[in-house]
Structure formats: structure tokens, C-alpha cells
Coordinates of C-alpha atoms and ligand atoms in Angstrom, one line a residue:
M14 CA -27.7 16.8 12.0
A15 CA -27.0 14.3 14.7
V16 CA -29.5 11.9 15.8
D17 CA -31.3 11.6 19.2
S18 CA -29.0 11.6 22.1
A19 CA -30.4 8.4 23.5
I20 CA -28.2 6.7 20.5
S21 CA -25.3 8.7 21.2
S22 CA -22.0 6.7 21.1
P23 CA -18.9 7.3 23.7
L24 CA -17.2 7.9 20.2
G25 CA -19.9 10.8 19.8
P26 CA -23.1 11.8 18.6
P27 CA -23.6 9.7 15.7
A28 CA -25.1 11.2 12.2
C29 CA -27.5 8.7 11.4
E30 CA -29.6 5.7 12.6
K31 CA -26.9 3.7 10.4
D32 CA -24.1 5.1 11.9
A33 CA -25.3 4.7 15.4
K34 CA -25.6 0.8 14.9
A35 CA -21.9 0.9 13.3
L36 CA -20.6 2.7 16.1
R37 CA -22.2 0.7 18.6
F38 CA -20.8 -2.3 16.9
I39 CA -17.4 -0.7 17.3
E40 CA -18.0 -0.1 21.1
E41 CA -19.3 -3.8 21.6
M42 CA -16.1 -5.4 19.9
T43 CA -13.8 -3.2 21.6
R44 CA -15.2 -3.6 25.0
N45 CA -15.2 -7.3 24.8
A46 CA -12.1 -7.7 22.8
D47 CA -10.1 -11.0 24.7
S48 CA -13.8 -12.2 24.8
V49 CA -14.3 -11.8 20.9
Q50 CA -10.7 -12.9 20.2
E51 CA -11.3 -16.2 22.4
R52 CA -14.7 -16.5 19.9
V53 CA -12.7 -15.7 16.9
L54 CA -10.3 -18.5 17.4
S55 CA -12.7 -21.0 18.3
D56 CA -14.6 -20.6 15.2
I57 CA -11.9 -20.5 13.1
L58 CA -10.6 -23.7 14.7
T59 CA -14.1 -25.5 14.9
Q60 CA -14.5 -24.4 11.2
N61 CA -11.3 -26.0 10.0
S62 CA -10.7 -28.7 12.5
Q63 CA -10.7 -30.8 9.8
T64 CA -8.0 -29.1 7.5
E65 CA -4.9 -31.3 6.6
Y66 CA -3.2 -28.3 8.4
L67 CA -4.7 -28.6 11.6
R68 CA -4.6 -32.2 11.6
R69 CA -0.6 -32.4 10.6
F70 CA -0.2 -30.4 13.8
K71 CA -2.6 -32.9 16.0
L72 CA -4.8 -30.2 17.2
N73 CA -7.7 -32.6 17.9
R74 CA -10.5 -30.3 17.2
A75 CA -9.1 -28.6 20.5
T76 CA -10.3 -25.2 20.2
D77 CA -8.7 -23.1 23.4
R78 CA -5.9 -20.9 23.2
D79 CA -3.9 -22.9 25.2
S80 CA -3.6 -25.9 23.0
F81 CA -3.4 -23.8 20.1
K82 CA -0.3 -21.9 21.3
S83 CA 1.6 -25.2 22.6
K84 CA 0.7 -27.0 19.2
L85 CA 0.8 -24.5 16.4
P86 CA 4.1 -23.1 15.1
V87 CA 4.6 -19.4 14.1
I88 CA 5.5 -19.3 10.6
A89 CA 6.4 -16.9 7.4
Y90 CA 4.7 -17.2 4.0
E91 CA 7.6 -19.4 2.8
D92 CA 7.1 -22.0 5.0
L93 CA 3.7 -22.3 3.4
Q94 CA 4.9 -22.5 0.1
P95 CA 4.3 -26.2 -0.6
E96 CA 0.5 -25.8 0.4
I97 CA -0.1 -22.6 -1.4
Q98 CA 1.5 -24.3 -4.5
R99 CA -0.6 -27.2 -4.0
I100 CA -3.7 -25.1 -4.3
A101 CA -2.5 -22.9 -7.4
N102 CA -1.9 -26.1 -8.6
G103 CA -5.6 -27.3 -8.5
D104 CA -5.8 -29.5 -5.7
R105 CA -9.1 -28.6 -3.9
S106 CA -9.0 -30.8 -0.7
A107 CA -9.1 -28.6 2.2
I108 CA -5.6 -28.1 2.7
L109 CA -5.7 -25.0 4.9
S110 CA -9.3 -24.0 4.9
A111 CA -12.4 -26.0 5.3
H112 CA -14.2 -23.6 3.2
P113 CA -13.2 -24.0 -1.0
I114 CA -10.5 -21.1 -1.7
S115 CA -12.4 -18.8 -3.9
E116 CA -9.4 -17.1 -5.2
F117 CA -5.7 -16.0 -4.6
L118 CA -5.1 -12.4 -3.4
T119 CA -1.5 -11.0 -4.7
S120 CA 0.0 -9.1 -2.0
S121 CA 2.4 -6.4 -2.8
G122 CA 4.9 -8.5 -0.3
T123 CA 7.2 -10.6 -2.6
S124 CA 8.5 -14.3 -2.2
A125 CA 11.5 -15.2 -4.6
G126 CA 10.8 -11.8 -6.7
E127 CA 7.4 -12.9 -7.4
R128 CA 4.1 -11.6 -5.4
K129 CA 2.9 -13.5 -2.4
L130 CA -0.2 -15.4 -3.2
M131 CA -2.9 -15.3 -0.4
P132 CA -5.7 -17.7 -0.4
T133 CA -9.1 -16.4 0.6
I134 CA -12.5 -17.8 1.1
K135 CA -16.0 -16.6 -0.1
E136 CA -17.0 -15.0 3.2
E137 CA -14.2 -12.8 4.0
L138 CA -15.3 -10.5 1.7
D139 CA -18.1 -10.1 4.1
R140 CA -15.8 -9.3 7.0
R141 CA -13.9 -6.6 4.4
Q142 CA -17.0 -4.9 3.7
L143 CA -17.8 -4.9 7.7
L144 CA -15.1 -3.2 8.2
Y145 CA -15.3 -0.5 5.4
S146 CA -18.9 -0.1 6.8
L147 CA -17.4 1.6 10.1
L148 CA -15.2 4.2 8.1
M149 CA -17.7 6.9 7.4
P150 CA -19.8 6.6 10.6
V151 CA -16.4 7.5 12.4
M152 CA -15.5 10.1 9.7
N153 CA -18.9 11.6 10.2
L154 CA -18.3 11.9 14.1
Y155 CA -15.4 14.7 13.1
V156 CA -16.5 16.0 9.3
P157 CA -20.4 17.2 9.2
G158 CA -22.3 17.6 6.3
L159 CA -20.5 14.6 4.2
D160 CA -23.8 13.7 2.8
K161 CA -23.9 16.9 1.0
G162 CA -21.5 16.2 -1.9
K163 CA -19.0 13.7 -3.1
G164 CA -16.1 12.0 -2.9
L165 CA -13.5 12.3 -5.7
Y166 CA -11.7 8.9 -5.4
F167 CA -8.8 7.8 -7.9
L168 CA -9.7 3.8 -7.7
F169 CA -8.1 1.3 -9.9
V170 CA -8.2 -2.4 -10.8
K171 CA -5.4 -4.3 -11.9
S172 CA -4.2 -7.1 -13.6
E173 CA -5.3 -10.7 -13.1
T174 CA -4.1 -14.2 -13.8
R175 CA -5.3 -17.5 -13.4
T176 CA -3.2 -19.8 -11.6
P177 CA -2.6 -23.2 -13.5
G178 CA -5.4 -25.0 -11.2
G179 CA -7.2 -22.3 -12.4
L180 CA -7.8 -19.8 -9.3
L181 CA -7.9 -16.0 -10.4
A182 CA -5.0 -14.3 -8.9
R183 CA -5.4 -10.7 -8.2
P184 CA -5.0 -7.9 -5.7
V185 CA -7.7 -7.8 -2.7
L186 CA -8.8 -4.1 -4.1
T187 CA -9.4 -5.4 -7.3
S188 CA -11.2 -8.5 -6.1
Y189 CA -13.2 -6.1 -4.1
Y190 CA -14.2 -3.6 -7.0
K191 CA -15.0 -6.3 -8.7
S192 CA -17.2 -7.9 -6.3
E193 CA -21.1 -7.1 -6.5
H194 CA -20.7 -6.2 -2.8
F195 CA -18.7 -2.9 -4.3
K196 CA -20.3 -3.0 -7.9
T197 CA -24.0 -3.1 -6.5
R198 CA -23.9 -1.2 -2.9
P199 CA -27.1 0.6 -1.7
Y200 CA -27.0 4.1 -2.4
D201 CA -25.9 5.9 0.6
P202 CA -25.6 9.7 0.7
Y203 CA -22.5 9.5 2.8
N204 CA -20.4 7.7 0.1
V205 CA -21.2 8.8 -3.1
Y206 CA -18.4 9.0 -5.8
T207 CA -17.6 11.3 -8.6
S208 CA -16.4 8.3 -10.7
P209 CA -18.7 6.0 -12.3
N210 CA -18.2 2.3 -11.4
E211 CA -17.6 1.7 -15.4
A212 CA -14.4 4.1 -14.6
I213 CA -12.9 2.4 -11.5
L214 CA -13.5 -1.1 -13.6
C215 CA -11.9 -0.3 -17.0
P216 CA -8.8 -2.4 -16.8
D217 CA -6.7 0.5 -19.0
S218 CA -5.2 3.0 -16.6
F219 CA -5.2 5.9 -18.7
Q220 CA -8.7 5.3 -19.6
S221 CA -9.7 4.9 -16.0
M222 CA -7.9 8.2 -14.7
Y223 CA -8.9 9.9 -17.6
T224 CA -12.7 9.4 -17.3
Q225 CA -12.2 9.4 -13.5
M226 CA -10.4 13.1 -13.7
L227 CA -13.0 14.2 -16.0
C228 CA -15.8 13.6 -13.9
G229 CA -14.1 15.3 -10.6
L230 CA -13.7 18.3 -13.0
Q231 CA -17.2 18.2 -14.0
D232 CA -18.5 17.9 -10.6
R233 CA -16.0 20.0 -8.9
H234 CA -18.0 21.7 -6.3
Q235 CA -19.7 18.8 -5.0
V236 CA -16.6 17.3 -4.3
L237 CA -16.2 17.4 -0.4
R238 CA -13.1 15.0 -0.4
V239 CA -10.2 14.1 -2.8
G240 CA -8.6 10.7 -2.2
A241 CA -6.8 7.3 -3.4
V242 CA -5.5 4.6 -1.7
F243 CA -2.0 5.8 -1.0
A244 CA -0.4 9.0 -1.3
S245 CA 1.4 8.4 -4.2
G246 CA -1.7 7.3 -5.8
L247 CA -3.3 10.7 -5.3
L248 CA 0.1 12.6 -6.6
R249 CA 0.0 10.4 -9.9
A250 CA -3.5 11.8 -10.4
I251 CA -2.3 15.4 -9.9
R252 CA 0.9 14.5 -12.3
F253 CA -1.9 12.9 -14.5
L254 CA -3.9 16.3 -14.7
Q255 CA -0.8 18.3 -15.3
L256 CA -0.2 16.1 -18.4
N257 CA -3.5 16.1 -19.6
W258 CA -5.5 19.0 -18.8
R259 CA -5.6 20.4 -22.1
Q260 CA -7.6 17.6 -24.0
L261 CA -9.9 17.3 -20.8
S262 CA -10.7 21.2 -21.1
Q263 CA -11.2 20.3 -24.6
D264 CA -13.9 17.5 -23.6
I265 CA -15.4 19.8 -21.1
E266 CA -15.8 22.6 -23.7
T267 CA -17.7 20.4 -26.5
G268 CA -18.9 17.7 -24.1
T269 CA -17.4 14.8 -26.0
L270 CA -15.2 12.5 -25.0
N271 CA -11.5 12.2 -26.4
Q272 CA -11.2 9.0 -29.0
K273 CA -8.4 8.1 -26.6
V274 CA -11.1 6.9 -24.4
T275 CA -12.2 3.3 -26.7
D276 CA -13.6 1.1 -23.8
P277 CA -17.2 1.0 -25.5
S278 CA -19.2 0.7 -22.0
L279 CA -17.0 3.4 -20.4
R280 CA -17.6 5.6 -23.8
E281 CA -21.5 4.6 -23.4
C282 CA -21.5 5.8 -19.6
M283 CA -19.7 8.9 -19.8
G284 CA -21.9 9.8 -22.9
K285 CA -24.5 10.0 -20.5
I286 CA -22.4 12.1 -17.8
L287 CA -20.8 14.5 -20.0
K288 CA -22.3 17.9 -20.8
P289 CA -20.7 20.8 -22.7
D290 CA -19.5 23.5 -19.9
P291 CA -17.5 25.7 -21.7
E292 CA -17.1 28.3 -18.5
L293 CA -15.9 25.1 -16.6
A294 CA -13.2 24.4 -19.4
R295 CA -12.4 28.1 -19.4
F296 CA -11.8 27.5 -15.4
V297 CA -9.8 24.5 -15.7
R298 CA -7.4 26.2 -18.6
H299 CA -7.0 29.0 -16.6
E300 CA -5.8 27.5 -13.6
C301 CA -4.0 24.5 -14.9
S302 CA -1.8 26.8 -17.2
K303 CA -0.7 29.0 -14.1
E304 CA 3.3 28.5 -13.4
S305 CA 2.4 27.4 -9.7
W306 CA 0.7 24.5 -9.0
E307 CA 0.5 25.1 -5.4
G308 CA -3.0 24.6 -3.7
I309 CA -4.2 23.2 -6.7
I310 CA -6.6 20.8 -5.5
T311 CA -8.6 23.3 -3.4
R312 CA -8.5 26.0 -6.2
I313 CA -10.2 23.4 -8.6
W314 CA -11.9 21.6 -5.8
P315 CA -12.7 24.3 -3.5
N316 CA -14.7 22.7 -1.2
T317 CA -12.6 19.7 -0.2
K318 CA -12.7 19.2 3.7
Y319 CA -9.9 16.8 3.9
L320 CA -7.5 14.0 2.0
D321 CA -8.6 10.7 2.3
V322 CA -5.0 9.0 1.6
I323 CA -2.9 6.8 3.5
V324 CA 0.3 8.6 4.9
T325 CA 1.4 6.3 7.4
G326 CA 4.3 3.9 7.1
A327 CA 6.2 4.1 3.8
M328 CA 3.6 6.6 2.8
A329 CA 4.8 9.4 5.2
Q330 CA 7.3 10.9 2.4
Y331 CA 4.6 12.1 0.3
I332 CA 3.1 14.6 3.3
P333 CA 5.0 17.6 2.0
T334 CA 4.2 17.6 -1.6
L335 CA 0.7 16.6 -0.7
D336 CA 1.0 20.1 1.8
Y337 CA 1.9 21.9 -1.3
Y338 CA -1.1 20.9 -3.4
S339 CA -3.6 20.9 -1.0
G340 CA -2.6 24.0 1.0
G341 CA -2.2 21.6 4.1
L342 CA -5.3 20.4 3.7
P343 CA -5.8 17.6 7.0
K344 CA -5.0 13.8 6.0
A345 CA -7.1 11.3 7.0
C346 CA -5.7 8.0 7.3
T347 CA -8.8 5.7 7.8
M348 CA -7.5 2.0 7.7
Y349 CA -5.4 -0.7 8.3
A350 CA -5.2 -3.4 5.8
S351 CA -3.6 -6.1 3.8
S352 CA -4.2 -8.9 1.5
E353 CA -3.8 -11.3 4.2
C354 CA -6.4 -9.9 6.1
Y355 CA -8.4 -6.4 7.2
F356 CA -6.8 -5.4 10.3
G357 CA -8.7 -2.5 11.8
L358 CA -9.3 1.7 11.5
N359 CA -8.3 5.0 13.0
L360 CA -10.9 6.5 15.3
N361 CA -9.3 9.7 15.2
P362 CA -9.0 10.4 11.4
M363 CA -8.3 14.0 11.4
C364 CA -5.5 13.7 13.5
K365 CA -2.2 14.6 12.6
P366 CA -0.3 11.8 10.5
S367 CA 2.3 11.6 12.9
E368 CA -0.5 10.9 15.8
V369 CA -1.9 8.2 13.5
S370 CA -3.0 5.5 15.7
Y371 CA -5.2 2.0 14.3
T372 CA -7.5 0.3 16.4
I373 CA -7.4 -3.4 15.5
M374 CA -11.2 -5.0 15.3
P375 CA -11.0 -8.0 17.3
N376 CA -13.5 -9.7 15.0
M377 CA -11.2 -9.5 12.1
A378 CA -9.2 -12.7 12.9
Y379 CA -7.3 -13.7 16.0
F380 CA -4.1 -11.5 16.5
E381 CA -0.9 -12.1 18.5
F382 CA 2.1 -10.0 19.0
L383 CA 5.5 -11.3 18.9
P384 CA 7.9 -8.8 21.1
H385 CA 9.7 -7.1 18.5
D386 CA 13.4 -6.1 19.8
P387 CA 15.5 -4.6 16.7
N388 CA 18.8 -6.3 18.6
S389 CA 18.0 -9.6 18.8
A390 CA 18.7 -12.0 16.0
G391 CA 15.3 -13.7 16.1
F392 CA 14.5 -16.7 17.3
T393 CA 15.2 -20.5 17.7
R394 CA 13.7 -23.7 17.9
D395 CA 15.0 -24.1 21.1
S396 CA 13.8 -20.7 22.0
P397 CA 10.7 -20.4 20.7
P398 CA 8.9 -16.7 20.8
K399 CA 6.6 -15.7 23.6
L400 CA 3.2 -14.1 21.6
V401 CA 1.2 -11.8 23.3
D402 CA -2.5 -11.4 23.0
L403 CA -4.6 -8.9 21.6
V404 CA -5.5 -7.1 25.1
D405 CA -2.3 -7.8 26.7
V406 CA 0.3 -5.7 24.6
E407 CA 1.8 -2.7 26.8
I408 CA 1.9 0.8 25.9
G409 CA 4.9 2.0 24.5
K410 CA 6.3 -1.5 23.2
E411 CA 6.9 -2.7 19.4
Y412 CA 5.6 -6.1 18.1
E413 CA 5.3 -7.9 15.1
L414 CA 1.6 -8.6 13.9
V415 CA 1.0 -12.8 13.7
I416 CA -2.5 -13.5 12.6
T417 CA -4.8 -16.5 12.3
T418 CA -7.4 -16.1 9.6
Y419 CA -11.0 -17.8 8.7
A420 CA -9.2 -18.5 5.0
G421 CA -6.8 -20.7 6.9
L422 CA -3.6 -18.8 7.9
C423 CA -2.3 -19.8 11.1
R424 CA 0.1 -18.0 13.4
Y425 CA 1.7 -16.5 10.1
R426 CA 3.8 -13.5 10.4
V427 CA 2.9 -10.4 8.5
G428 CA 5.7 -8.5 8.6
D429 CA 4.6 -5.3 10.2
I430 CA 6.0 -3.6 13.3
L431 CA 3.6 -1.8 15.3
R432 CA 3.6 0.0 18.4
V433 CA 1.4 0.6 21.0
T434 CA -0.1 4.2 21.4
G435 CA -3.1 3.5 23.7
F436 CA -6.3 1.5 24.0
H437 CA -9.8 2.2 23.2
N438 CA -11.9 0.5 25.6
S439 CA -9.9 -2.9 25.9
A440 CA -8.7 -3.1 22.6
P441 CA -5.1 -1.5 21.5
Q442 CA -4.4 1.1 19.0
F443 CA -1.2 1.1 17.3
H444 CA 1.3 3.3 15.3
F445 CA 2.2 1.5 12.3
V446 CA 6.1 1.7 12.8
R447 CA 7.2 -0.1 9.6
R448 CA 7.6 -2.9 7.4
K449 CA 10.4 -5.5 8.5
N450 CA 13.3 -5.7 5.5
V451 CA 11.9 -2.6 3.4
L452 CA 14.8 -0.5 2.0
L453 CA 13.3 1.2 -0.8
S454 CA 9.6 2.1 -1.6
I455 CA 7.5 4.1 -4.1
D456 CA 4.4 3.1 -4.2
S457 CA 3.1 -0.4 -3.3
D458 CA 6.9 -1.6 -4.2
K459 CA 8.8 -2.8 -1.4
T460 CA 12.6 -4.0 -2.4
D461 CA 14.8 -5.3 0.5
E462 CA 18.4 -4.7 0.9
A463 CA 18.9 -8.7 -0.4
E464 CA 17.1 -7.5 -3.9
L465 CA 18.9 -4.1 -3.8
Q466 CA 22.4 -5.9 -3.7
K467 CA 21.6 -8.6 -6.0
A468 CA 20.6 -5.9 -8.3
V469 CA 23.7 -4.0 -8.1
E470 CA 25.6 -7.4 -8.9
N471 CA 24.0 -8.2 -11.8
A472 CA 24.2 -4.7 -13.2
S473 CA 27.7 -4.9 -12.3
R474 CA 28.6 -7.8 -14.5
L475 CA 28.1 -5.1 -17.7
L476 CA 31.0 -2.7 -16.4
R477 CA 33.5 -5.9 -16.4
E478 CA 34.5 -5.1 -19.8
F479 CA 35.6 -2.0 -18.6
N480 CA 37.9 -3.3 -16.0
T481 CA 35.5 -1.3 -13.8
S482 CA 33.6 -2.1 -10.5
V483 CA 31.2 -1.0 -7.9
V484 CA 33.2 -0.6 -4.6
E485 CA 30.2 1.0 -2.7
Y486 CA 26.5 1.5 -3.2
T487 CA 24.0 3.3 -1.4
S488 CA 20.4 4.0 -2.5
Y489 CA 17.4 6.7 -2.1
A490 CA 13.8 7.1 -2.9
D491 CA 13.8 10.1 -5.0
T492 CA 9.8 11.2 -4.4
K493 CA 10.3 14.8 -5.4
T494 CA 9.5 13.6 -9.2
I495 CA 6.3 12.3 -10.1
P496 CA 6.1 9.2 -10.1
G497 CA 8.8 8.7 -7.6
H498 CA 12.0 6.9 -8.4
Y499 CA 15.0 4.8 -7.0
V500 CA 18.5 6.5 -7.1
I501 CA 21.5 4.3 -6.7
Y502 CA 24.7 5.9 -5.5
W503 CA 28.0 4.2 -7.0
E504 CA 31.2 4.7 -6.5
L505 CA 33.1 3.1 -9.3
L506 CA 36.9 1.6 -9.4
V507 CA 37.8 2.5 -13.0
K508 CA 41.5 0.5 -13.3
D509 CA 41.6 1.7 -16.8
A510 CA 40.9 5.7 -17.4
A511 CA 41.3 5.3 -21.4
N512 CA 38.5 2.9 -21.5
S513 CA 36.5 4.0 -18.6
P514 CA 32.3 3.0 -19.1
T515 CA 30.7 5.6 -21.2
D516 CA 27.1 7.1 -20.5
D517 CA 25.4 4.5 -22.5
V518 CA 26.9 1.2 -20.9
L519 CA 25.4 3.2 -17.3
K520 CA 22.2 3.7 -18.6
Q521 CA 21.9 -0.1 -19.2
C522 CA 23.2 -0.8 -16.0
C523 CA 20.4 1.2 -14.6
L524 CA 17.9 -1.2 -16.9
A525 CA 19.7 -4.1 -15.7
M526 CA 19.1 -3.1 -12.1
E527 CA 15.4 -2.6 -13.0
E528 CA 15.1 -6.2 -14.7
S529 CA 16.5 -7.7 -11.4
M530 CA 13.7 -6.0 -9.2
N531 CA 10.8 -7.8 -8.1
S532 CA 7.6 -8.1 -10.0
V533 CA 5.7 -5.3 -7.9
Y534 CA 8.8 -2.9 -8.9
R535 CA 8.5 -3.8 -12.5
Q536 CA 4.8 -3.6 -12.8
G537 CA 4.3 -0.4 -11.3
R538 CA 7.2 0.7 -14.2
V539 CA 5.2 -0.8 -16.9
A540 CA 1.8 -1.3 -16.1
D541 CA 0.7 1.5 -13.5
N542 CA 3.6 4.1 -14.3
S543 CA 3.9 4.5 -10.7
I544 CA 7.6 4.4 -10.5
G545 CA 9.6 6.5 -12.7
P546 CA 13.1 4.9 -14.2
L547 CA 15.6 4.2 -12.2
E548 CA 18.5 6.4 -11.7
I549 CA 22.3 5.6 -11.4
R550 CA 24.6 8.6 -9.7
V551 CA 27.9 8.0 -9.9
V552 CA 30.0 9.9 -7.0
K553 CA 33.6 10.8 -7.0
N554 CA 36.4 8.2 -5.5
G555 CA 36.7 8.7 -1.9
T556 CA 32.8 10.1 -1.4
F557 CA 32.0 6.8 0.8
E558 CA 34.9 7.3 3.4
E559 CA 33.9 11.0 3.5
L560 CA 30.2 9.7 4.6
M561 CA 31.8 6.7 7.2
D562 CA 33.9 10.0 8.8
Y563 CA 30.8 12.0 8.8
A564 CA 29.2 8.7 11.1
I565 CA 32.2 8.9 13.1
S566 CA 32.2 12.5 13.8
R567 CA 28.2 11.8 14.6
G568 CA 29.2 9.4 17.1
A569 CA 28.9 6.0 15.1
S570 CA 31.7 3.3 16.4
I571 CA 34.6 2.8 13.6
N572 CA 34.4 -0.9 14.2
Q573 CA 30.9 -1.4 13.8
Y574 CA 30.5 0.9 11.1
K575 CA 28.4 -0.4 7.9
V576 CA 27.8 1.5 4.9
P577 CA 23.9 2.3 4.4
R578 CA 22.4 0.8 1.8
C579 CA 19.6 3.2 1.9
V580 CA 19.7 6.9 2.8
N581 CA 17.3 9.9 3.5
F582 CA 19.0 11.9 6.0
T583 CA 19.4 15.6 4.6
P584 CA 23.1 16.6 5.3
I585 CA 23.9 12.9 4.1
M586 CA 22.1 13.2 1.0
E587 CA 23.7 16.7 0.4
L588 CA 27.2 15.4 0.8
L589 CA 26.5 12.3 -1.7
D590 CA 25.0 14.8 -3.9
S591 CA 27.7 17.4 -3.9
R592 CA 30.0 14.4 -5.3
V593 CA 28.0 13.5 -8.3
V594 CA 30.2 13.3 -11.2
S595 CA 27.4 11.9 -13.9
T596 CA 23.7 10.7 -13.3
H597 CA 22.2 7.9 -15.9
F598 CA 18.9 7.3 -16.3
S599 CA 17.5 3.6 -17.3
P600 CA 16.6 3.9 -21.4
A601 CA 13.6 1.5 -21.2
L602 CA 11.2 -0.3 -19.8
P603 CA 11.6 -3.8 -17.7
H604 CA 10.1 -6.7 -18.8
W605 CA 7.1 -7.3 -16.8
T606 CA 3.6 -9.9 -17.7
P607 CA 1.1 -10.6 -15.4
E608 CA 2.0 -14.2 -15.8
R609 CA 4.3 -15.4 -12.8
R610 CA 7.6 -16.6 -13.2
R611 CA 6.7 -19.8 -11.1
Ligands
AMP726 P1 -0.7 -5.8 0.4 O1 -0.9 -6.9 1.2 O2 0.3 -5.5 -0.3 O3 -2.5 -5.0 0.4 O4 -0.2 -4.9 1.5 C1 -0.1 -4.7 3.1 C2 0.4 -4.2 3.9 O5 0.5 -2.5 3.6 C3 0.4 -4.1 4.9 O6 1.3 -5.4 5.3 C4 1.3 -3.1 5.7 O7 2.7 -2.9 5.7 C5 0.9 -1.8 4.6 N1 0.1 -0.8 4.9 C6 -1.5 -1.3 4.6 N2 -2.4 -0.3 5.1 C7 -1.3 0.5 5.7 C8 -1.5 1.8 6.4 N3 -2.6 2.1 6.9 N4 -0.2 2.3 7.1 C9 1.1 1.8 6.7 N5 0.9 0.9 6.1 C10 -0.2 0.4 5.4

């Protein structure tokens, strides 16, 4: 029931007093976006005025935009690597931030094959929490009654390490789930999860998923929304159910927990939750043993109103599969965030995925926008870029996001390309276009062209003794399998047909490519099981020439034609697949440990 219209918000009537406060906050921030930005920059520069970084650029305690913009360079992660390495090695002086660096957040973006390390400070947790607290008040405007049931969310922690200087390094969500903000969150009827904290916090991904699924099944009538952070994570949960429904129904029938769950605190917690329910066990067996899994989500959780998963950016490739399993339920993309900073939220979360726009919240950091010209070679010292402020971006234009954070990143290029779609009050709203330089992505992995090239080179060394070389290649992120996997098409030049590479050798090439991939890819393969074995499809000689002919027939210039290093256009896929002479899968897991190589 909506509260009194006296506290109604321009966004719509809030569901309760708490929501009214959150919606008022959104209004206030977005109405005063420019002054909030000015204050945020001044706060950050005041707080960090004595840091080594700001002193280096002789800001002399100035806190205004003009001084900041004229003195501070726009940078990328690599420019900060010496400072970050010093912090990681234990230097506790105020290098980037006046506040002590509390931990490193390990980004899924990589540098030299390892996850980027993002320094953070304690108070950033409050800022992240604040953004989270705005999501349900917005959702409640569109979906009534979410306080009458629960959310089935598949949430996981990942492994953490310590840097040589003793700081924790872990993904931002692991940091958040392990924080008191999450663990001791006050009861909120609009935010009740089926998964107990013990299940979310269990570091073993099988035990965590198993118990979260079990709780979700047991509460099936109460579940009003089903989600995971990314679409790929929700599909992994469905796959898990396909593989484990027999054991899960057994546990439901008897009210006892499978012995594979060994974590003592999780066993104890589940002991209090699990009750024998033979009727539910029969139902789960009946549904899961049907040949077709179409609409399985709504069959098992019939009261689900929407899926809460990100399907923008690289995750858009999963929309058809999610639609298949959910009978086309709405897919809500609620927020846009990163390890560096949480950016903003979707004020119209029930819109179609193609229409999703994120409103950047001006209180989160100081935001600038680098006009993005896909044809320009970039900028040089002689032609520095002209960055635009948050309120000055123009509808229809594309920009790269540049942030200045409380934790000490100054004019840092995030690498995301955004297009302005409109404004809410004076705060712009952005369509996420893509992340720069990402060729292939299945889950949180991001493989660029150079990484793929290196992987092909390394793998093709194994072909030398067969007098064989890779003359052309391209790639494809195959998400028809769960988990998805990389497919690499190879055209080979075999000089000695009597000694051509065997299936075994080509399998080893698959593994060699996987070994060359960055640590996020290898972690996905080894620890998270979020990426399947890499596949090489060898195509007939002349296939890539046909590909060129096809491109030219569609208007490409012969002189400028370049082999696309990644493909996903159906006619091209069909052409490639019709020329495949053999397929080979990686026979083993690549090497991965939580420890960093550097
Ligand atoms: P990480 O730092 O590993 O958490 O990755 C953050 C990156 O994930 C962002 O910079 C984006 O490229 C991507 N990302 C985060 N949220 C979204 C979203 N809602 N839609 C599309 N991409 C997103």
C-alpha cells in the first residue's frame, strides 16, 4: 500500500516511509547534480590535499574544478601501477588517499594478465551501502507486494589473498558480503532472502550453491524474484539444478543434508531450516525429470514477478536463454557499478533490456566524460582531451567514463563507453555501450585482442613439429552451452599431410591457449566453473578467403578489410560452421591459484 500522497515522489508514490526518504534523496541528488558534483570534488580534494599524489601535481590545496582540471592528468590503471605496488608492498604513507587503504578490490579487468588492484577505504562501504539502499524503493514503485515474500538470489564469495604488505585483496562483492553492513543488516520486509548468510558466505562454491538452491526450493511458493549478479550466474544455477536435482529432492524428502556439504556452520544452519517434505520432493522430481526445461523457473517458483540480473553489456548474449527458462519474465537491471566505484542505478528497472539506462548518482564520486570517437587514434600530450562534466554531456553522444574517487583515484579512465539517453532532473542517464577492448566474455572474464593473439601464438608453437601453422583465426563466445565457452576457429596450413597434427595435439593447443589467458579467465575455469573448456574448430582451407568475399559482398573495402578476431553475426557463423573439419576441446583445467604472479 502506498503511503500518504503528501510524501509522494516525482518518481511515483513510495511504498513506505523508508522508501519515501530514499526517493527524496534521489530527487535531491539529481536535481542538484552539478552542485553535488562540485561539493564532492571539493570534499575529495580537501580530504586528500596532503597525499603524495596531489602534492606531486602542485594542487596547493586548491579544491575548484578549474585548478583540478588544469593540473591533474587523465590516467589509466597502468599509470598508477608504481603507487599501487608500493601500497601492496606495505607502504602505509598517504600516497593516494589520506585515509588508510583498508583493502584492495580485485577488478575483473586485468593488467598484464592479473586482476587490477583497486585501493579502497573504509568509508566507501557506506557509499556502496547507500546505493544499495536505493534499489528496492525504486523497484517497489513498479512491482507492488515485494514485502509479501522473498528473493531467491544466488550470491557467492570468492577467494581472497593478501598482498606482500598484508592487505586483503578480494572482489568488491566478496568484501561487501563479508562486511557487517551485509551480515548484520537490519530486517527489511522488502529485502528478505531465501539464502541464509552462512550459505552465501561459504567459500566452497558447490556447497554454497547446493544449500542456496535447497533453501530456494523449500521456499518455492514464497519466492517473488529470482536473481544473481549477472545473467551468467543465474544460468549457472539452472545448470546446477539440472545436474543435482536428484540429490536435492532426496534431501527435501528426508529433511537431511547431503554429506557433500561439509562446512560445519553451514550444516548447523541448514539443520534448522531443512524439514522433510515428501510432497515437495515429488514435485521437484516430477518437474526436473521432464524432457523440456522450458519455463522451469516459473514452474518451480510460480510467484516470480521478475528476474533480477544484469543483462546489459556483455550479458545481453544471455537474454534468449533466460527467456527460455523463465517464459519471458521481465529482467530487471538495477545498478551499474565497479570495483573502482559504484556509479548509479536504473530508475525504470522493469523496462526492456535494450532500453536500460543508468542514472549516475552525483554523490558517489566526481565524474567526467571523455568524448568517445571510435575513429580517433586517441589523445597525445600535445592534444589533451577535453573532458565534459556530468551535467554537460549531450544526449545521443558517447563518452568514456572518468572518475575521481574518495579512495584516491584521480581522473581515472574506467574503460566503459556510455551513451547519453536522457536526463532525470539534471542528472544524465546512460546506456552502457561496451567496455573498451573486450573481444570475448562469458562471465566476468574479459579477453582482449592482444591476449587472444598471444594465446594463439603460444598454442601454435605446438604445431611446429608437425610443420603446420595457423594461417588465420577468429573467435566466438559460445553461450549455447552452460557454462559458455570460447570457440576459436583455426585455418591451418599443413605442409606435410602425412604428419598432420592429431586430435591429441590440437587438444593440447586448446589447453595451451587457456594457460595463456588472464587470471580471471583461468579462475572462471578452475574455481568458479563459470567457463567451459575452450574449443578449437579447424576449418577447411580457403574459409577465411570466403569470409572476406562475404564481407566485400556486403560493402567492405578490399583494401581495408581485416579479419574480424571475434564473430557473432549469424550468416558468418553459419559459413564458418559449415566449413568445420574437426573440433577439439581442452582436455584439462589450466593452472590457477588465488596467488598473484606478481
Ligand atoms: P568489476 O570492477 O570487476 O566489478 O567490473 C566492473 C565492470 O563491469 C564495469 O566497469 C562494467 O564494464 C561492467 N558492468 C558493471 N555493471 C554493469 C551493468 N549494469 N551493465 C553492463 N556492464 C556492467
